[in-house]
Coordinates of C-alpha atoms and ligand atoms in Angstrom, one line a residue:
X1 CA 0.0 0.0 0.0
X2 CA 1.7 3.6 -0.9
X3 CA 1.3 5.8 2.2
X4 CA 2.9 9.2 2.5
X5 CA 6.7 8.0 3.8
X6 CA 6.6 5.7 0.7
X7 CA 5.7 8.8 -1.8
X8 CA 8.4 10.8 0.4
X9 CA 10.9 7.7 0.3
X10 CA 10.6 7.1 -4.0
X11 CA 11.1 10.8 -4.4
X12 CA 14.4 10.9 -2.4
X13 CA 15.5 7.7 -4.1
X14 CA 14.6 9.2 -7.6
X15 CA 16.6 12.8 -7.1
X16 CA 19.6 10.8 -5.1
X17 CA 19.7 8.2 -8.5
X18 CA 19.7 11.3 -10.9
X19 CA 22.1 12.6 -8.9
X20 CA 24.6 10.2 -8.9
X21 CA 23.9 8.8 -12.7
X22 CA 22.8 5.2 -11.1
X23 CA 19.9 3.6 -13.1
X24 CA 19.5 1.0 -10.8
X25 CA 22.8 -0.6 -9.0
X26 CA 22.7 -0.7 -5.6
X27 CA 24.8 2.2 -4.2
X28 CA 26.3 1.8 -0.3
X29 CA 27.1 4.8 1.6
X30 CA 31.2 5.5 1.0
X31 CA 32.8 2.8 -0.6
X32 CA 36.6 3.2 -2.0
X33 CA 37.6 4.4 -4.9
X34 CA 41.2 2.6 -6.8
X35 CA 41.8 4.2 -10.0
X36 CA 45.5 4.3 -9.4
X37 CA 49.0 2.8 -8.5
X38 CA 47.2 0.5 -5.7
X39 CA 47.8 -2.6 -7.2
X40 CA 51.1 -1.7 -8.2
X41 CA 52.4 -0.4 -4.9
X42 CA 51.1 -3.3 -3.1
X43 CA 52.9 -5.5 -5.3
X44 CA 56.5 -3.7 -4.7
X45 CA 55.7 -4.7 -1.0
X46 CA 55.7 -8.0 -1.9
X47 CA 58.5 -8.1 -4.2
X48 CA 60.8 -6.1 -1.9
X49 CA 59.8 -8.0 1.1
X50 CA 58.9 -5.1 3.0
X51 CA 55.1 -5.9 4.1
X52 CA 55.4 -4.7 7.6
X53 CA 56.8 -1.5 9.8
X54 CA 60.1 -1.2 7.4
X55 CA 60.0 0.2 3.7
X56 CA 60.1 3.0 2.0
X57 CA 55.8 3.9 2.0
X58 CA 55.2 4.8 5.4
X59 CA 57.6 7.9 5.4
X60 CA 55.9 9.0 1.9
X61 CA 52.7 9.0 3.0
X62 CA 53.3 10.7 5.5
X63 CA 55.1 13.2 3.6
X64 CA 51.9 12.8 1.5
X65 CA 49.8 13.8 4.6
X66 CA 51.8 16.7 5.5
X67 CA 51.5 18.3 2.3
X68 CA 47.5 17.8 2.1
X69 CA 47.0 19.0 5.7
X70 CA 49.6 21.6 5.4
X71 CA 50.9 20.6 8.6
X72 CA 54.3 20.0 9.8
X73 CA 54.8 16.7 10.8
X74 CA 52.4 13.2 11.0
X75 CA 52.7 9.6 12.4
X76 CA 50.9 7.1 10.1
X77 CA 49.1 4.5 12.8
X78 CA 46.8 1.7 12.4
X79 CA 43.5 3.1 12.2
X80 CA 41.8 6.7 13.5
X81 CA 40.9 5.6 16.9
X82 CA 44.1 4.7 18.3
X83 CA 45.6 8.2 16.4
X84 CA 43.0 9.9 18.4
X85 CA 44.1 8.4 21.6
X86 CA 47.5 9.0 21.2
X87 CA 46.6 12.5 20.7
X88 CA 45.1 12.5 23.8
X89 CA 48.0 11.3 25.7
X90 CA 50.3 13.4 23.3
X91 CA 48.1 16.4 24.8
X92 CA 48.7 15.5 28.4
X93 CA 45.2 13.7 28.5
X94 CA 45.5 12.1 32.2
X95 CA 43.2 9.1 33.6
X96 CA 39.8 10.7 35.3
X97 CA 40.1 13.9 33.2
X98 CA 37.0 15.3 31.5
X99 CA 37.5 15.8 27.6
X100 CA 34.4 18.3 25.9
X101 CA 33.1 16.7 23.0
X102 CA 30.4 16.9 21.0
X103 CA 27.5 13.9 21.8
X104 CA 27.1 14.2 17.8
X105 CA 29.7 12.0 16.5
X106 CA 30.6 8.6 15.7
X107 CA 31.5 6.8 18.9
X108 CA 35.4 6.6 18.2
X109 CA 36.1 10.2 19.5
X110 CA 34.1 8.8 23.2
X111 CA 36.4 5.7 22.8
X112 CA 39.3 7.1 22.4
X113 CA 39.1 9.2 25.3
X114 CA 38.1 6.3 27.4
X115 CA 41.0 3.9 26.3
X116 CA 42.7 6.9 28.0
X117 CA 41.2 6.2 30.9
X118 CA 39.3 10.0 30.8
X119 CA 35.9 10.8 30.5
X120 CA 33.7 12.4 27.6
X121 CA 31.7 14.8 28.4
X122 CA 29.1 16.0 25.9
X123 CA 28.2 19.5 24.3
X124 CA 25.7 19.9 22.2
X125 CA 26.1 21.1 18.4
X126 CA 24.9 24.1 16.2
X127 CA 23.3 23.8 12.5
X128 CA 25.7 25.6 10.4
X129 CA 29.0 23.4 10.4
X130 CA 27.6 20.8 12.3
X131 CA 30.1 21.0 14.8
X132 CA 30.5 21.4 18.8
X133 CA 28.4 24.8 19.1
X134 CA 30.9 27.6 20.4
X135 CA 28.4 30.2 22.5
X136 CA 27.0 26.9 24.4
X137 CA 29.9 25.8 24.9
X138 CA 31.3 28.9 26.6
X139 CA 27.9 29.3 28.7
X140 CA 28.6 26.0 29.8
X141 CA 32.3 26.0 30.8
X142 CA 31.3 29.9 32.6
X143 CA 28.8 27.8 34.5
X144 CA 30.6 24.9 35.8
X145 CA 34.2 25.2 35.2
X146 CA 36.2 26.8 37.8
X147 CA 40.1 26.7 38.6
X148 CA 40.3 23.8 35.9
X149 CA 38.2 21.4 37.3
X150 CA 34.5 20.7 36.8
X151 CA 32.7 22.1 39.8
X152 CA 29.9 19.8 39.7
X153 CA 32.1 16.6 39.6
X154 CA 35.6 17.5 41.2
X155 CA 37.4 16.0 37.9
X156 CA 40.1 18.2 35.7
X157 CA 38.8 19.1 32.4
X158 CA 41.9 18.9 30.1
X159 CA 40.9 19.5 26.6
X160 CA 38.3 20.6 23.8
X161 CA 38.1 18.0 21.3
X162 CA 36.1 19.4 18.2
X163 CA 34.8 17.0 15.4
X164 CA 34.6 18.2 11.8
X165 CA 31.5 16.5 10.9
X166 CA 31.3 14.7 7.2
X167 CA 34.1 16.8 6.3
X168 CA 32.8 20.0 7.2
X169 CA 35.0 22.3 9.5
X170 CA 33.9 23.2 12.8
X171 CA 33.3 26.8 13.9
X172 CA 36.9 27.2 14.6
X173 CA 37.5 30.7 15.3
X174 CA 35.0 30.9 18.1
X175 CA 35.8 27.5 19.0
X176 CA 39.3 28.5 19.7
X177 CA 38.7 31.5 20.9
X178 CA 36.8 29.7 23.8
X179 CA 39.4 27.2 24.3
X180 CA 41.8 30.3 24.5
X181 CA 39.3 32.4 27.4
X182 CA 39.6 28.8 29.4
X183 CA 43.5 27.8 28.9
X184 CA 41.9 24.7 27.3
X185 CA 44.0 22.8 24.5
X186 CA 41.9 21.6 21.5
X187 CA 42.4 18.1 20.2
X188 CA 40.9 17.9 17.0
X189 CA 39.4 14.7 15.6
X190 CA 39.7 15.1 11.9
X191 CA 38.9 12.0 11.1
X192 CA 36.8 13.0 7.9
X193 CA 38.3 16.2 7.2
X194 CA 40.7 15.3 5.2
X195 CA 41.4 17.9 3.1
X196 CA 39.0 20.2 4.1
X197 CA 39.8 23.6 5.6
X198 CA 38.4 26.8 6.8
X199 CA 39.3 29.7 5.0
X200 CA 42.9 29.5 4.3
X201 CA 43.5 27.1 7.4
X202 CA 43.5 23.5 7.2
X203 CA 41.4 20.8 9.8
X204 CA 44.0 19.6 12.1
X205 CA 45.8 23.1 11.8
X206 CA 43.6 24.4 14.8
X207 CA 44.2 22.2 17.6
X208 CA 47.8 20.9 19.9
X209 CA 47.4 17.6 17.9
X210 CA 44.7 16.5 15.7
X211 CA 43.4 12.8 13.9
X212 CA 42.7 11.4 10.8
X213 CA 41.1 8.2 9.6
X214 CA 42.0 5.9 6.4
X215 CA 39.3 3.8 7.2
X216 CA 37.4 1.9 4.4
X217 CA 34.6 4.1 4.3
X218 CA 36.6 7.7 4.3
X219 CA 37.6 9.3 1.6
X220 CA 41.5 8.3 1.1
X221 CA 41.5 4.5 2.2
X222 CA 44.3 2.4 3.4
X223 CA 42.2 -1.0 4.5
X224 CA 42.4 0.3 7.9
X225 CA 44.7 3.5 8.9
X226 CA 45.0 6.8 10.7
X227 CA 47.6 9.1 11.5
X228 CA 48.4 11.6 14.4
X229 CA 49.1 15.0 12.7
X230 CA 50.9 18.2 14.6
X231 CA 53.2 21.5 14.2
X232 CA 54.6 20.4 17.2
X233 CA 57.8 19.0 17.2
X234 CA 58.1 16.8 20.7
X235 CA 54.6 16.0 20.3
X236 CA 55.1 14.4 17.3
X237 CA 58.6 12.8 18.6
X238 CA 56.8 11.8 21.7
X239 CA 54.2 9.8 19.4
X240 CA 56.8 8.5 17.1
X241 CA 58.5 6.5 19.9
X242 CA 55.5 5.3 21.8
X243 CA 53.7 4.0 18.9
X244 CA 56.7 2.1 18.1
X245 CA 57.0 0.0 21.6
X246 CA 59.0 3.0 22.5
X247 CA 62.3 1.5 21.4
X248 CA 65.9 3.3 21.1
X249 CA 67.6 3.6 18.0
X250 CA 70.3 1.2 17.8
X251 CA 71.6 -1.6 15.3
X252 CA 70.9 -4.7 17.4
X253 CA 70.1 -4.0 20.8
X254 CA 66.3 -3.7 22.0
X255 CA 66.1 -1.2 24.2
X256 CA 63.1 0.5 25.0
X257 CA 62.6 3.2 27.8
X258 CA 58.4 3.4 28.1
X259 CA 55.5 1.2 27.7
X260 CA 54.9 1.5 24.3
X261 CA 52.6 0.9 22.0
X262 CA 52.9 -1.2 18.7
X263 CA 50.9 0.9 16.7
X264 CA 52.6 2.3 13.8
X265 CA 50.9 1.8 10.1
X266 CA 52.3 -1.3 8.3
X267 CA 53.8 -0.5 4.9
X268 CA 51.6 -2.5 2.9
X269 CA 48.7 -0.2 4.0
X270 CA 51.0 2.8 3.8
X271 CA 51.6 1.9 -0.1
X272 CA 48.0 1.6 -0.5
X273 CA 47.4 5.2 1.0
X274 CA 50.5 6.8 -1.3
X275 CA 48.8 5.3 -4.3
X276 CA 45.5 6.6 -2.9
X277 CA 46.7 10.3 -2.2
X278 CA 48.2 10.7 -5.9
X279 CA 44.7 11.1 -6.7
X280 CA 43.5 13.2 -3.5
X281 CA 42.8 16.6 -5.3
X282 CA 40.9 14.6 -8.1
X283 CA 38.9 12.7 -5.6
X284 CA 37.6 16.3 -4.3
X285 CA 36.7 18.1 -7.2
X286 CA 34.7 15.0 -7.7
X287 CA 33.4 15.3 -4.6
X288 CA 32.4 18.9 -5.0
X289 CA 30.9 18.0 -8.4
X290 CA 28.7 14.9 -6.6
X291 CA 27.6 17.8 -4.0
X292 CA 26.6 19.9 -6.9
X293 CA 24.7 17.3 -8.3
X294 CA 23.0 16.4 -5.3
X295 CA 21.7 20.1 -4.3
X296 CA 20.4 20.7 -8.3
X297 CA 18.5 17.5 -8.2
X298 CA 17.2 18.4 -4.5
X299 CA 16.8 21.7 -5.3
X300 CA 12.8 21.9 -5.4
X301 CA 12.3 19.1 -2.8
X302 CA 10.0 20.7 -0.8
X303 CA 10.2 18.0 2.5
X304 CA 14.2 18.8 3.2
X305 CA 17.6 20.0 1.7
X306 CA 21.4 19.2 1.3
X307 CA 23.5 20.5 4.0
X308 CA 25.3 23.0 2.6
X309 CA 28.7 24.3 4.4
X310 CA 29.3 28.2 5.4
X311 CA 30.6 30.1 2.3
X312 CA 34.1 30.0 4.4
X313 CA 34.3 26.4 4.9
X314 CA 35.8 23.9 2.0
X315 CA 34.3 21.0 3.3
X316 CA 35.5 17.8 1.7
X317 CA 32.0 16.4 1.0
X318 CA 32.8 13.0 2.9
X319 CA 29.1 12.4 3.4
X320 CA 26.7 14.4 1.7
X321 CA 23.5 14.9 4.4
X322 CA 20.0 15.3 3.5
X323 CA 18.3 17.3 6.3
X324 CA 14.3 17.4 6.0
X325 CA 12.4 19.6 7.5
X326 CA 10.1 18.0 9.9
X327 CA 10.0 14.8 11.7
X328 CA 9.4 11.5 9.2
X329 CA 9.4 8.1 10.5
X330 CA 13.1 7.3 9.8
X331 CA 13.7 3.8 10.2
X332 CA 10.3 3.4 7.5
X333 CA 12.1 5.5 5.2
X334 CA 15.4 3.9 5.6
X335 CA 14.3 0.4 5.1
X336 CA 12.5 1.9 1.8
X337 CA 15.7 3.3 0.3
X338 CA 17.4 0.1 1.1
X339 CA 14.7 -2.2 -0.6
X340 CA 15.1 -0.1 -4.0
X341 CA 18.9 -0.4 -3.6
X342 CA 19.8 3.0 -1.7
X343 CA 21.8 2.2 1.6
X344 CA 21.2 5.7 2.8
X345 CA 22.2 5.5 6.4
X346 CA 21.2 7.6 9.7
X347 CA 23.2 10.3 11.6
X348 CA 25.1 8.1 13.9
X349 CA 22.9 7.5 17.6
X350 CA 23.8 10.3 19.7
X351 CA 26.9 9.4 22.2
X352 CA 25.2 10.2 25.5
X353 CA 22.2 8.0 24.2
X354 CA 24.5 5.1 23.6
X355 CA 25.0 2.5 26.6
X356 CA 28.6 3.0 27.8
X357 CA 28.3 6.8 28.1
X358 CA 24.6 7.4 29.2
X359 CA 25.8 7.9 32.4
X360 CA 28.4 9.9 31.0
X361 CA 28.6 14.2 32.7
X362 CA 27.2 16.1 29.9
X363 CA 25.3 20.0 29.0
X364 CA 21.3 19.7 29.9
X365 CA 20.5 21.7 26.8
X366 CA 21.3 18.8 23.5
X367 CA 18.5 20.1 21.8
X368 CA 20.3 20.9 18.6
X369 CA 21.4 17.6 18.2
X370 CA 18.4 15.5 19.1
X371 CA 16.9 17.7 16.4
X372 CA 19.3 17.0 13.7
X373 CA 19.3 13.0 14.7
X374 CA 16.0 12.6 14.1
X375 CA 15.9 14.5 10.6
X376 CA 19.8 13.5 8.8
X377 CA 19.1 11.0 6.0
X378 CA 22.7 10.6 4.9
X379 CA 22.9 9.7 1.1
X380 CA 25.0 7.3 -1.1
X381 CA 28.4 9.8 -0.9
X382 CA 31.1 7.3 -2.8
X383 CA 34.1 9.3 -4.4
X384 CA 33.1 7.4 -7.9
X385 CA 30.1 8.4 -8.2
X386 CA 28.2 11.1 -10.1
X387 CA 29.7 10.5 -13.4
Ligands
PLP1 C1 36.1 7.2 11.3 C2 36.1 8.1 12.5 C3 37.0 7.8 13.6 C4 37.8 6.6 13.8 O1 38.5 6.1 12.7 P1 38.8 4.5 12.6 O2 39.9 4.6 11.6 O3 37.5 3.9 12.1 O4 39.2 4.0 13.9 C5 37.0 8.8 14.6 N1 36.2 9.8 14.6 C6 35.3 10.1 13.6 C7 34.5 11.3 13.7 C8 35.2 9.2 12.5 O5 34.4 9.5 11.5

């Protein structure tokens, strides 16, 4: 029987297949993109032997990431969420520390801060980036932060840790700002901002230490990867050595003076992510063009619209967002789009909602984010698509 979420759910599957020139496969959310020296990278690893933490990839991807973040140095790891919790350490994250986040996210960025034995504490966002919102932020940290502890819980609060959301960049100027007013350092996760910057400035740029991810489903892909990124030369030292067991340079001995970590990216993924970043700057015009297409064929859709980035943000376009206007039944339309082949997927649950951190300290007022959770249809977003 066609009711109204059925109407609603063909026309979104309609625009979203004229937008991304797909009659009629069936189109996931992000999958990768090899149009490049993958294979052939991959295959030098094997031929040279060098498949694990030795060879020549590693160090030119990271070069690779330096020069696409604009950033000074970065430490390729094995996948975001340990680079985010090194960052955290690398920040002076101690055990039983409060870390602000926003409760919008994917659940990595509470992880990671809990592998480091602190505690996320959740902010609410705001509609234009998407991001941790600034002013509530501030009221917040006015009302309860005092001599750098939390007043209503006794803990330290050690850091700010901003998400750039699908690629877009948080308000950073106030954000920092705010961080600045409270002697707060800002770790950024910048796990799908690759690429993307604010003006001039570059995600990752903003913050002590930021984090990216090379996961399967971002943009640049290494199987599974991440890297800790920084202008900061002991930090990045620092991770260097404790994501490699914390071992001293010498010939033949094994000498190691911390517990370290065995976390360093293997080359065989590293070679993947070199062949992968030749073809970064293609990979974003192509996601600008697939966000073009998307808000011309949404463009009289009268029940929502793309989210569309402030004029100053170049927003990489990892996940291109539908936001309707009024309160559908989701999980109808979802299971809708997937039965004609669209796996359009959900904002991710809220972080405060999910079971390990519902007990979790967080601001009373969430009500931007409950809003946008029950309204984001993210569509089919996959760097191939749209030609
Ligand atoms: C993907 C992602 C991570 C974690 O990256 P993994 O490589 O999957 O561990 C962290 N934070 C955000 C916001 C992400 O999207």
């Amino acid at each position: 029987m066609l009711n109204d979420t059925n109407i609603l759910s063909m026309d979104i599957a309609n625009r979203t297949r004229l937008a991304i020139k797909r009659i009629d496969d069936v189109v996931g959310l992000h999958e990768p993109f090899f149009m490049g020296n993958e294979k052939t990278y991959l295959n030098q690893c094997i031929d040279e032997g060098f498949v694990s933490y030795l060879g020549r990839f590693v160090g030119e991807f990271e070069k690779k990431i330096c020069h696409a973040m604009q950033c000074k140095y970065a430490v390729a790891v094995s996948n975001g969420t340990v680079a985010l919790q090194m960052a955290c350490l690398a920040a002076g994250v101690k055990p039983n520390d409060e870390i602000l986040m926003p409760t919008m996210s994917f659940i990595a960025s509470a992880n990671a801060v809990s592998h480091v034995g602190a505690i996320p504490h959740f902010i609410d966002s705001e509609p234009d980036n998407l991001g941790i919102d600034p002013q509530k932020l501030r009221q917040y940290l006015k009302k309860i932060y005092v001599h750098g502890k939390n007043k209503q819980t006794g803990r330290n609060i050690s850091a700010i840790m901003p998400v750039h959301i699908w690629g877009c960049p948080s308000k950073m100027t106030e954000i920092c700002a705010v961080a600045e007013e409270f002697n707060l350092p800002i770790i950024e996760d910048s796990a799908e901002a690759i690429g993307a910057r604010l003006d001039r400035e570059y995600c990752g740029s903003f913050g002590k230490v930021s984090a990216l991810s090379f996961n399967g489903n971002k943009i640049i892909t290494t199987g599974g990867g991440g890297a800790v990124i920084t202008n900061d030369e002991k930090i990045y030292n620092w991770v260097r050595h404790i994501t490699t067991t914390a071992k001293l340079p010498h010939k033949w001995h094994f000498i190691h003076d911390k517990i370290g970590y065995n976390h360093r990216m293997p080359n065989i993924n590293a070679a993947m992510g070199v062949a992968q970043m030749e073809n970064l700057s293609l990979y974003l015009i192509r996601k600008q063009n697939l966000f073009a297409s998307y808000k011309l064929k949404f463009a009289e859709f009268q029940y929502g619209r793309i989210f569309e980035p402030p004029a100053d943000c170049y927003s990489n376009h990892w996940l291109i967002g539908l936001i309707l206007h009024n309160y559908y039944p989701l999980d109808d339309i979802f299971h809708q789009l997937d039965e004609m082949g669209i796996k359009a997927r959900p904002l991710w649950g809220l972080l405060h909602q999910q079971e390990p951190y519902k007990n979790h300290p967080r601001c009373d007022d969430l009500s931007c984010a409950i809003d946008l959770s029950k309204r984001v249809i993210n569509l089919p977003s996959s760097v191939f698509l749209g030609t």
